[in-house]
Short mmCIF file of C-alpha atoms and ligand atoms in Angstrom, two decimals:
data_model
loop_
_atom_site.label_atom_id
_atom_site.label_comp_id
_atom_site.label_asym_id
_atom_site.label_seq_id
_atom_site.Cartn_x
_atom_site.Cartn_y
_atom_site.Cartn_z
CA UNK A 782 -38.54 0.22 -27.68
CA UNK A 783 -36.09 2.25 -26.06
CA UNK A 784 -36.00 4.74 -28.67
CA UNK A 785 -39.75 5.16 -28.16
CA UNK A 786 -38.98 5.84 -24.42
CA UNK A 787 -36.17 8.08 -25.28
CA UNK A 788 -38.67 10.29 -27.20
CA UNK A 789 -41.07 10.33 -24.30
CA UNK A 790 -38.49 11.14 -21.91
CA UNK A 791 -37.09 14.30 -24.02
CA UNK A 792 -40.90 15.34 -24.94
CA UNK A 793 -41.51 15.02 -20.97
CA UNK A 794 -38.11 16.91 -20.12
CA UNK A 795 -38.98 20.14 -22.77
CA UNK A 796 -42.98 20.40 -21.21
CA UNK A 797 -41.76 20.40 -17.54
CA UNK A 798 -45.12 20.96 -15.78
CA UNK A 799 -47.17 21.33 -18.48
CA UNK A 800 -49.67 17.85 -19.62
CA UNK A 801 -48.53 16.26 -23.25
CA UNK A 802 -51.56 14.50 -24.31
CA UNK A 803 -52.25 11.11 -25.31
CA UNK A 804 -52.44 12.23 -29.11
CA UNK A 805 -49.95 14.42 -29.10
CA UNK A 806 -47.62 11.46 -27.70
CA UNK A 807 -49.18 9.55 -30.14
CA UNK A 808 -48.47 11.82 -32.97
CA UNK A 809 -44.91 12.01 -31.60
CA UNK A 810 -43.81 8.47 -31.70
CA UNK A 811 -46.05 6.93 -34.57
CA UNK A 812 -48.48 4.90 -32.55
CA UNK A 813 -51.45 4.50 -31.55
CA UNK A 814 -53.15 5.88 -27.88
CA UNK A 815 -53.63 2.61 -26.38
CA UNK A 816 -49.52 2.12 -27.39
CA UNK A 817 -49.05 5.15 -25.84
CA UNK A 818 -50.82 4.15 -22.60
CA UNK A 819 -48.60 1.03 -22.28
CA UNK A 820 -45.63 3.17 -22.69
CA UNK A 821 -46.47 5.23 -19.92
CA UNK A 822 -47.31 2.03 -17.83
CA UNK A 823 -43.46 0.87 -18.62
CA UNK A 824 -42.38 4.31 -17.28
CA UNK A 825 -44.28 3.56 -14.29
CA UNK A 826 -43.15 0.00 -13.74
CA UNK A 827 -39.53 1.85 -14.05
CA UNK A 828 -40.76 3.72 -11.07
CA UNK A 829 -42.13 7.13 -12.41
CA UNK A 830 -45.44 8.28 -11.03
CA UNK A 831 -47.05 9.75 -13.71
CA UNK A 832 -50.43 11.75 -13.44
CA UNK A 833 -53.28 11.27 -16.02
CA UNK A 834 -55.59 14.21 -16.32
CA UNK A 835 -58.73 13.92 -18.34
CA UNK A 836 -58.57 15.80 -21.96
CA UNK A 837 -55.26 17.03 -20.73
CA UNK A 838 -53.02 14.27 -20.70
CA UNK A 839 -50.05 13.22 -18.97
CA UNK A 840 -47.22 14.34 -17.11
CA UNK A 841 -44.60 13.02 -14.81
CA UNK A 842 -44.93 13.81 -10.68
CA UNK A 843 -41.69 11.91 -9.71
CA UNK A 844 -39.07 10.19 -10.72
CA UNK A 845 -37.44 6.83 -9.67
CA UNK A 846 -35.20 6.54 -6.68
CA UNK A 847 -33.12 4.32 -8.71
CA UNK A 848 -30.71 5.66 -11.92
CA UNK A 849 -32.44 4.58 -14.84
CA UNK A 850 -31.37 5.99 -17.88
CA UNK A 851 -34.69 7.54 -18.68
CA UNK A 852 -34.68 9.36 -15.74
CA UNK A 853 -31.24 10.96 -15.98
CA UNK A 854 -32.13 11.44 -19.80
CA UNK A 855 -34.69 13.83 -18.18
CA UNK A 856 -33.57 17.06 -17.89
CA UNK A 857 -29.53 16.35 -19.34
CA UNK A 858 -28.43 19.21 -20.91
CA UNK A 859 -25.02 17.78 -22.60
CA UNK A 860 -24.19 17.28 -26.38
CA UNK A 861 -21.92 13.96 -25.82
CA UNK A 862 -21.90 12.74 -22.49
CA UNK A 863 -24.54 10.35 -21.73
CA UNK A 864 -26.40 10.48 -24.82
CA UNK A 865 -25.80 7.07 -24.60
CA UNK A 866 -26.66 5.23 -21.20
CA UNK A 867 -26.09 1.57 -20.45
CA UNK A 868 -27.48 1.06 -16.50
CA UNK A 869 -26.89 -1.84 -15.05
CA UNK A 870 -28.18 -3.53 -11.65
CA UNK A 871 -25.24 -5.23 -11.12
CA UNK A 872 -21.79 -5.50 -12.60
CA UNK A 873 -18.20 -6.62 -11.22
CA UNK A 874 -17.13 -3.21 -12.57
CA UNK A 875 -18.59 -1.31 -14.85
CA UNK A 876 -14.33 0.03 -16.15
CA UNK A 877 -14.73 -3.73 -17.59
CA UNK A 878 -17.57 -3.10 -19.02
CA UNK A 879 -16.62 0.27 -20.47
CA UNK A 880 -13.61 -1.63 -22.05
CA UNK A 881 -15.44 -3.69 -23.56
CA UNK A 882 -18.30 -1.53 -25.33
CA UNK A 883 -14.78 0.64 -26.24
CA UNK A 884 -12.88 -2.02 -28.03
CA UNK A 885 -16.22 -2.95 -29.57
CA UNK A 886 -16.30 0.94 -31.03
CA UNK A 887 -19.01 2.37 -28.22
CA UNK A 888 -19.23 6.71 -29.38
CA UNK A 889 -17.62 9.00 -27.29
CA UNK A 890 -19.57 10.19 -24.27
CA UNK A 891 -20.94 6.42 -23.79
CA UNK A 892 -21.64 5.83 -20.10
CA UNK A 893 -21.96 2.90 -18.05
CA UNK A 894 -24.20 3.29 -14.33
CA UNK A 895 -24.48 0.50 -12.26
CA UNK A 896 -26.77 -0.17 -8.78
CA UNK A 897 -23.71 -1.58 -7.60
CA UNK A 898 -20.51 -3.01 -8.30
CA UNK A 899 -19.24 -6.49 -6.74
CA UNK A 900 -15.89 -6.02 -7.84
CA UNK A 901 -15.46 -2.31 -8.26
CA UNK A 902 -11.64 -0.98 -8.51
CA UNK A 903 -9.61 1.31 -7.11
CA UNK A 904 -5.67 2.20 -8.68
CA UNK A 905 -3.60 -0.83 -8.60
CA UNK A 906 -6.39 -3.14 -8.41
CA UNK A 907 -7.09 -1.94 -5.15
CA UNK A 908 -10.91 -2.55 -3.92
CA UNK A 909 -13.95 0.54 -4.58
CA UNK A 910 -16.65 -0.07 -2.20
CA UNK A 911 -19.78 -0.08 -3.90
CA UNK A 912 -23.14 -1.17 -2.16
CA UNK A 913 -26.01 -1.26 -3.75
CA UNK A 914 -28.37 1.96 -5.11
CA UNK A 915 -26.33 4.71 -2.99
CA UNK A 916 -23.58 5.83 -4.79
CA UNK A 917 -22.65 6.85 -8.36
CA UNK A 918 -20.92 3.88 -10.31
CA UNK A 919 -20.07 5.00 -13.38
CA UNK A 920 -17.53 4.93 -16.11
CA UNK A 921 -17.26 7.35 -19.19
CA UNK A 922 -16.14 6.38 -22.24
CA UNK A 923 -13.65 9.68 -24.42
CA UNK A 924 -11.81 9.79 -27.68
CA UNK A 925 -9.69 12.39 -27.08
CA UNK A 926 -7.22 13.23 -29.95
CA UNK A 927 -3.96 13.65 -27.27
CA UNK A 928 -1.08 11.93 -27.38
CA UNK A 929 -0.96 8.96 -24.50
CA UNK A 930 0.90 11.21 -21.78
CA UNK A 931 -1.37 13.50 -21.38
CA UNK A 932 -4.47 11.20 -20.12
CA UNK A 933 -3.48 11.51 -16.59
CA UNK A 934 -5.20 14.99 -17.22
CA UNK A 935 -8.89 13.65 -17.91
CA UNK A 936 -8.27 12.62 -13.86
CA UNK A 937 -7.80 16.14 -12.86
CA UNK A 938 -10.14 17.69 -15.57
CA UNK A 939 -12.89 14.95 -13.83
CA UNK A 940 -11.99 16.25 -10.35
CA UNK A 941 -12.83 19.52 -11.23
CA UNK A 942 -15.95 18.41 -12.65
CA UNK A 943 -16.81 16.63 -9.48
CA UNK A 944 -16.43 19.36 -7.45
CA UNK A 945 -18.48 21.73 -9.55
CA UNK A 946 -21.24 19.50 -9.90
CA UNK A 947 -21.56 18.98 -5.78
CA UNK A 948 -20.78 22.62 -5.19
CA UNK A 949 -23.64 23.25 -7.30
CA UNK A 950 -26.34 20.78 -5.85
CA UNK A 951 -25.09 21.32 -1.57
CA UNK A 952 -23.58 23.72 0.26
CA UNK A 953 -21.06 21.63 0.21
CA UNK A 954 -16.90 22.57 -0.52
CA UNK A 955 -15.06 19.54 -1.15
CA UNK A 956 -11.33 19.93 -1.91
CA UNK A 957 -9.19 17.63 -4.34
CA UNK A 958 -6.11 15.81 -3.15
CA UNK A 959 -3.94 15.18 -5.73
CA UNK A 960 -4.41 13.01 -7.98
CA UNK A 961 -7.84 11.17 -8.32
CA UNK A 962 -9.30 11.73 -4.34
CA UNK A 963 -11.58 14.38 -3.51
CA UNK A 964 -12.31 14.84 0.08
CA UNK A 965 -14.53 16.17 2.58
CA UNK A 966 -13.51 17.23 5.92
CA UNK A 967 -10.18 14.83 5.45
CA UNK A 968 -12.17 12.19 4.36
CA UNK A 969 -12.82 10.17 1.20
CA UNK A 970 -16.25 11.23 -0.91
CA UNK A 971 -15.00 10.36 -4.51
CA UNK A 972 -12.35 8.28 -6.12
CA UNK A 973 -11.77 8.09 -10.17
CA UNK A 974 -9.87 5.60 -12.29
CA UNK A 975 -8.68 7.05 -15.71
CA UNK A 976 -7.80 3.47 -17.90
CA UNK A 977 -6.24 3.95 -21.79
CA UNK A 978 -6.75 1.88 -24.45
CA UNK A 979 -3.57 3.15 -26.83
CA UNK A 980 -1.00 2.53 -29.03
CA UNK A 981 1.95 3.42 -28.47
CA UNK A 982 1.80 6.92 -29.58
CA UNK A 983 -2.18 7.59 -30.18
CA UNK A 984 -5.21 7.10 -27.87
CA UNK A 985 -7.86 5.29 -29.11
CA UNK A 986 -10.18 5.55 -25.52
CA UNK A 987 -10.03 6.63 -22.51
CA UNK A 988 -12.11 5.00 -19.66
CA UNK A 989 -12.94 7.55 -16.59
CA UNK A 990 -14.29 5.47 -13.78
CA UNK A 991 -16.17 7.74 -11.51
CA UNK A 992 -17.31 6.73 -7.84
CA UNK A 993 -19.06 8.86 -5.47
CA UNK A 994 -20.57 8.38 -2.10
CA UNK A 995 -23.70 9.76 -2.21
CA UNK A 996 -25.84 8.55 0.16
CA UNK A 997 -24.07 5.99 2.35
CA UNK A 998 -24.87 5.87 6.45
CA UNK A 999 -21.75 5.56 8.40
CA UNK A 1000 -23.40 2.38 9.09
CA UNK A 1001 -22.95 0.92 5.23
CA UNK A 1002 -19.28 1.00 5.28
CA UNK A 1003 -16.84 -1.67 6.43
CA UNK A 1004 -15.17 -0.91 9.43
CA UNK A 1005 -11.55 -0.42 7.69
CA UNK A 1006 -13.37 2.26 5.74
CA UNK A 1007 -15.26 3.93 8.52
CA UNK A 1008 -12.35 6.79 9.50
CA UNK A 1009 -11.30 7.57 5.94
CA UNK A 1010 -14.59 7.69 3.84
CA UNK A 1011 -17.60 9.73 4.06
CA UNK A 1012 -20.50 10.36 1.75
CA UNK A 1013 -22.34 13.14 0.76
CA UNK A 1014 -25.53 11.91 3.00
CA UNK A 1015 -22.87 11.94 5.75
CA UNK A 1016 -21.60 15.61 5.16
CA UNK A 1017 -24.76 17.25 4.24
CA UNK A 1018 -27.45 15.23 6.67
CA UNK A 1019 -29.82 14.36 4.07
CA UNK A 1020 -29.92 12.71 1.00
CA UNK A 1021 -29.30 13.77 -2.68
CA UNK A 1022 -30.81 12.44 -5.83
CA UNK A 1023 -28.20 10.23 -7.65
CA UNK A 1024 -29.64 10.90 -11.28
CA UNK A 1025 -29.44 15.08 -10.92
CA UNK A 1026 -25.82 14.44 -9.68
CA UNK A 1027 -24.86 12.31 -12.69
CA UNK A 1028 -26.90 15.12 -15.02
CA UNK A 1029 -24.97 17.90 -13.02
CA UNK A 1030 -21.78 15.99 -13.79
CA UNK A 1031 -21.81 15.09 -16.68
CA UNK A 1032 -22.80 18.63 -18.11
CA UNK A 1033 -19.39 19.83 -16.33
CA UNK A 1034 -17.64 17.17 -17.56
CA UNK A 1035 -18.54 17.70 -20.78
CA UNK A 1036 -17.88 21.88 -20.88
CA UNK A 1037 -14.38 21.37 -19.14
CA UNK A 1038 -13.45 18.75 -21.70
CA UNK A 1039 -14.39 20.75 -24.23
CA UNK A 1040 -12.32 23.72 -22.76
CA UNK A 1041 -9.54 21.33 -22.42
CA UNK A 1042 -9.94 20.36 -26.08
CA UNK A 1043 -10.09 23.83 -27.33
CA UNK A 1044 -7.94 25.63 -25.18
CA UNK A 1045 -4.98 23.20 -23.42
CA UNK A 1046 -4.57 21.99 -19.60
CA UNK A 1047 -3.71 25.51 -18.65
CA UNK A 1048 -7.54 26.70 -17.81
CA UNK A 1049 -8.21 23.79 -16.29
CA UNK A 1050 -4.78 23.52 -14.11
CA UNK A 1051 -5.78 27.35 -12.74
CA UNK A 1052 -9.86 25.91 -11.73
CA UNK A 1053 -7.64 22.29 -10.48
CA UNK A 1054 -5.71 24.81 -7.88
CA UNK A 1055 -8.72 26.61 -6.14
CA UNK A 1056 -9.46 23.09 -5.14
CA UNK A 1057 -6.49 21.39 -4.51
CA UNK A 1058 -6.19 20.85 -0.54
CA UNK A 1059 -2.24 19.53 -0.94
CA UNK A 1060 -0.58 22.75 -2.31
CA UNK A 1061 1.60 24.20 -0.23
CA UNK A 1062 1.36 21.78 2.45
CA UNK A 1063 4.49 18.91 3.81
CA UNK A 1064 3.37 15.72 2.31
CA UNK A 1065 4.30 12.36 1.56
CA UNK A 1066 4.35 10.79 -1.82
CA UNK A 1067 4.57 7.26 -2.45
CA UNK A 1068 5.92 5.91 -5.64
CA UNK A 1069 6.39 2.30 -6.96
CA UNK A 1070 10.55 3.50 -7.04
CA UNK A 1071 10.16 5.06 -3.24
CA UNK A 1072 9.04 7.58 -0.92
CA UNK A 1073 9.50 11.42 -1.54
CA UNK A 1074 8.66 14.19 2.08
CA UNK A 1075 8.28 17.60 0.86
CA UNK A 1076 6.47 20.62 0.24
CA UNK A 1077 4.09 20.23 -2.55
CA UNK A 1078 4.53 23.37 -4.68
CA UNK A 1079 1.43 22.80 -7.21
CA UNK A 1080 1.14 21.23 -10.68
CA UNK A 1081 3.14 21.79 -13.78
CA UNK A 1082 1.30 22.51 -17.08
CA UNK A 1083 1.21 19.15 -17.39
CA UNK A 1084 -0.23 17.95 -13.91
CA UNK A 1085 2.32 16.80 -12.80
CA UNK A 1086 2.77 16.92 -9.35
CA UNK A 1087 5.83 18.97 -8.20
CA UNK A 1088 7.57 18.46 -4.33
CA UNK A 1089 10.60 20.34 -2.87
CA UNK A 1090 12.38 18.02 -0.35
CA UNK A 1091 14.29 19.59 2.39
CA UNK A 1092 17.37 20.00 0.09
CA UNK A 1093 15.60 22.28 -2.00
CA UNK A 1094 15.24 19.73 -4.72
CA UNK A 1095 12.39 19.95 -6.51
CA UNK A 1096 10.97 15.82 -7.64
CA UNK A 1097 8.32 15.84 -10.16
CA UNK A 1098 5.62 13.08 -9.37
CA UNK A 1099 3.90 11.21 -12.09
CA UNK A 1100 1.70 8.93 -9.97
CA UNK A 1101 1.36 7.76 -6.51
CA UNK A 1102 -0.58 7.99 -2.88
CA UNK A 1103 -0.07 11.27 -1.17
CA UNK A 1104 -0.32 11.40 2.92
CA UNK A 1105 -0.89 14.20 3.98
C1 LIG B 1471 -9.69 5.20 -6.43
O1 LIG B 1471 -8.63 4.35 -6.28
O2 LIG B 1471 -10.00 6.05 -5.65
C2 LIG B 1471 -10.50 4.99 -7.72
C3 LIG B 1471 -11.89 4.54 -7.47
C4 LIG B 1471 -12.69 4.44 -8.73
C5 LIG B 1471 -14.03 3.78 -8.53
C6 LIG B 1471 -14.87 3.82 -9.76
S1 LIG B 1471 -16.50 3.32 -9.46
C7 LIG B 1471 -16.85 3.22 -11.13
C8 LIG B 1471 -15.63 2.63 -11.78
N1 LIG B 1471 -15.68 1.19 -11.78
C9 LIG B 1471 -14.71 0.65 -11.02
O3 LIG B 1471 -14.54 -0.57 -10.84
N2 LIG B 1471 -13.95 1.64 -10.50
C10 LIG B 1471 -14.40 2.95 -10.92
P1 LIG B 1471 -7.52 4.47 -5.16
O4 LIG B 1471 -6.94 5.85 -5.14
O5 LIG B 1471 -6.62 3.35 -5.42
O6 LIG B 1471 -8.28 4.28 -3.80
C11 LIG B 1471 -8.72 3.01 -3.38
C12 LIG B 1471 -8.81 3.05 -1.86
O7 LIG B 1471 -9.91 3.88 -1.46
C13 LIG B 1471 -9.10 1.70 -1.24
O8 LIG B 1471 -7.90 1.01 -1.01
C14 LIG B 1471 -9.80 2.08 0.08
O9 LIG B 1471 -8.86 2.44 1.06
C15 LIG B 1471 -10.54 3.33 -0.29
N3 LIG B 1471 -11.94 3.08 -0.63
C16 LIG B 1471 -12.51 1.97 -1.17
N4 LIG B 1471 -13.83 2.14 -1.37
C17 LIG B 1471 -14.12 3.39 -0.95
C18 LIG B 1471 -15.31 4.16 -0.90
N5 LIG B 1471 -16.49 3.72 -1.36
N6 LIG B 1471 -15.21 5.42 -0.40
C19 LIG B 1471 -14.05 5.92 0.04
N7 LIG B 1471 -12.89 5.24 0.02
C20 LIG B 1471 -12.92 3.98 -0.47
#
């Protein structure tokens, strides 16, 4: 069944305006017109409005407001990165799920959506705020072949990706506050979890949990969340469609990871810094060993975080919150 819809949805995507007829669909998936005709009524139960034309045929008007994975299907333009789609309505957290469909061998690029998340996490199991069918919930699933210190990297590499991606679809310039925030106008738009699943001294996954406020009302968050979050909605004053975002992304995502592969941290570390909203600035860091005040000088090759106290010290910093 859903292969059949995957085939509609790609011959849909390639004729853009243009009708496919019901033969041709036909033809296309090995079935008969009238099987065709309830395929098209699934799409529309999904929430696509399809037009039928007379001895033209059929093609789709809109899409649905929520992320199905035929609709972000439509139109994707990656190699890896969502070729697989799981979409659920709702989940505890879809990083539990992605550890899951990981340990159970899911490919690389395997994504998990959900409407909303009842449990979703932040970094030391800290709550995400996820209400239902206005953000992106989402976790990716990579293989990279690096050794296990290196993954704090796929955080930055998806920061960069996040930023491109709503840079591309607003007017929009969100900055990224080192190491998994990105902000706009001070205030919180996206988070992102990077989990491992390793051995000691190879990776076997990596699970990139991705949230972004996209079209939240101040109204939808809790009040301890009200001064330090915003959404895109919020920044831009109208709403953005969820499924372009995640197709936007995850074509990024997927050429920075590939430069990363090919090339090393370095091109990445040099696109990281035209974002980066800490460098240069007095900041605190807070560690699970303590506190460090300083001037944040950048990132090392690495991404690590580097801060010169008042001494002159410089204190590289692996993980922790950053105040700025
Ligand atoms: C993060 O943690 O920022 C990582 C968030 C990752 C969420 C994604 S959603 C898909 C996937 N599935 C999951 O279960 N998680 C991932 P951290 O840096 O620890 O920040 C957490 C803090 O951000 C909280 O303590 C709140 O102060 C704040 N916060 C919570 N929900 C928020 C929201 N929706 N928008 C902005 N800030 C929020």
């Amino acid at each position: 069944q859903s292969e059949i819809r995957k085939k509609l949805i790609d011959a849909f995507t390639k004729s853009k305006e243009e009708y496919l007829s019901g033969q041709y669909l036909a033809n296309l998936i090995g079935c008969s017109r009238t099987a065709v005709w309830k395929h098209i009524e699934e799409l529309r139960k999904e929430g696509f409005e399809l037009e039928a034309v007379r001895r033209k045929g059929y093609r789709i008007t809109k899409t649905p407001e929520k992320v199905t994975p035929d609709e972000i299907r439509l139109g994707l333009q990656t190699e890896t990165l969502g070729r697989q789609i799981h979409h659920e309505e709702s989940v505890d957290s879809t990083q539990k799920i992605a550890h899951r469909l990981a340990y159970e061998g899911a490919q690389e690029g395997t994504v998990i959506i959900a409407e909303e998340q009842l449990s979703g996490r932040g970094r030391m199991d800290r709550r995400w705020h996820s209400p239902k069918s206005t953000g992106v919930w989402m976790s990716v699933i990579l293989r990279p072949n690096i050794p296990p210190p290196k993954a704090p990297q796929l955080t930055l590499i998806t920061a960069v990706a996040v930023v491109q991606a709503i840079e591309e679809l607003t007017d929009l310039t969100p900055q990224i506050k080192w190491p998994n925030d990105i902000l706009m106008n001070g205030k919180k738009v996206t988070g992102i979890l990077t989990e491992l699943q390793a051995d000691a001294d190879r990776i076997i996954s990596i699970i990139i949990g991705i949230g972004i406020n996209v079209n939240q009302e101040l109204d939808d968050y809790p009040d301890e969340l009200k001064d330090i979050a915003t959404s895109i909605s919020i920044e831009k004053g109208e709403k953005l469609s969820r499924a372009e975002l995640i197709r936007v992304l995850l074509a990024k995502l997927e050429n920075l990871y590939k430069l990363y592969l090919d090339k090393g941290f370095y091109p990445i570390k040099l696109l990281w810094e035209s974002y980066a909203v800490s460098i240069g600035k007095n900041l605190t860091a807070r560690t699970i060993t303590g506190s460090i005040y300083g001037k944040a000088l950048g990132i090392t090759e690495d991404g690590v975080l580097m801060i010169e106290d008042s001494s002159g010290k410089v204190h590289h910093v692996y993980s922790a919150d950053i105040e700025l």
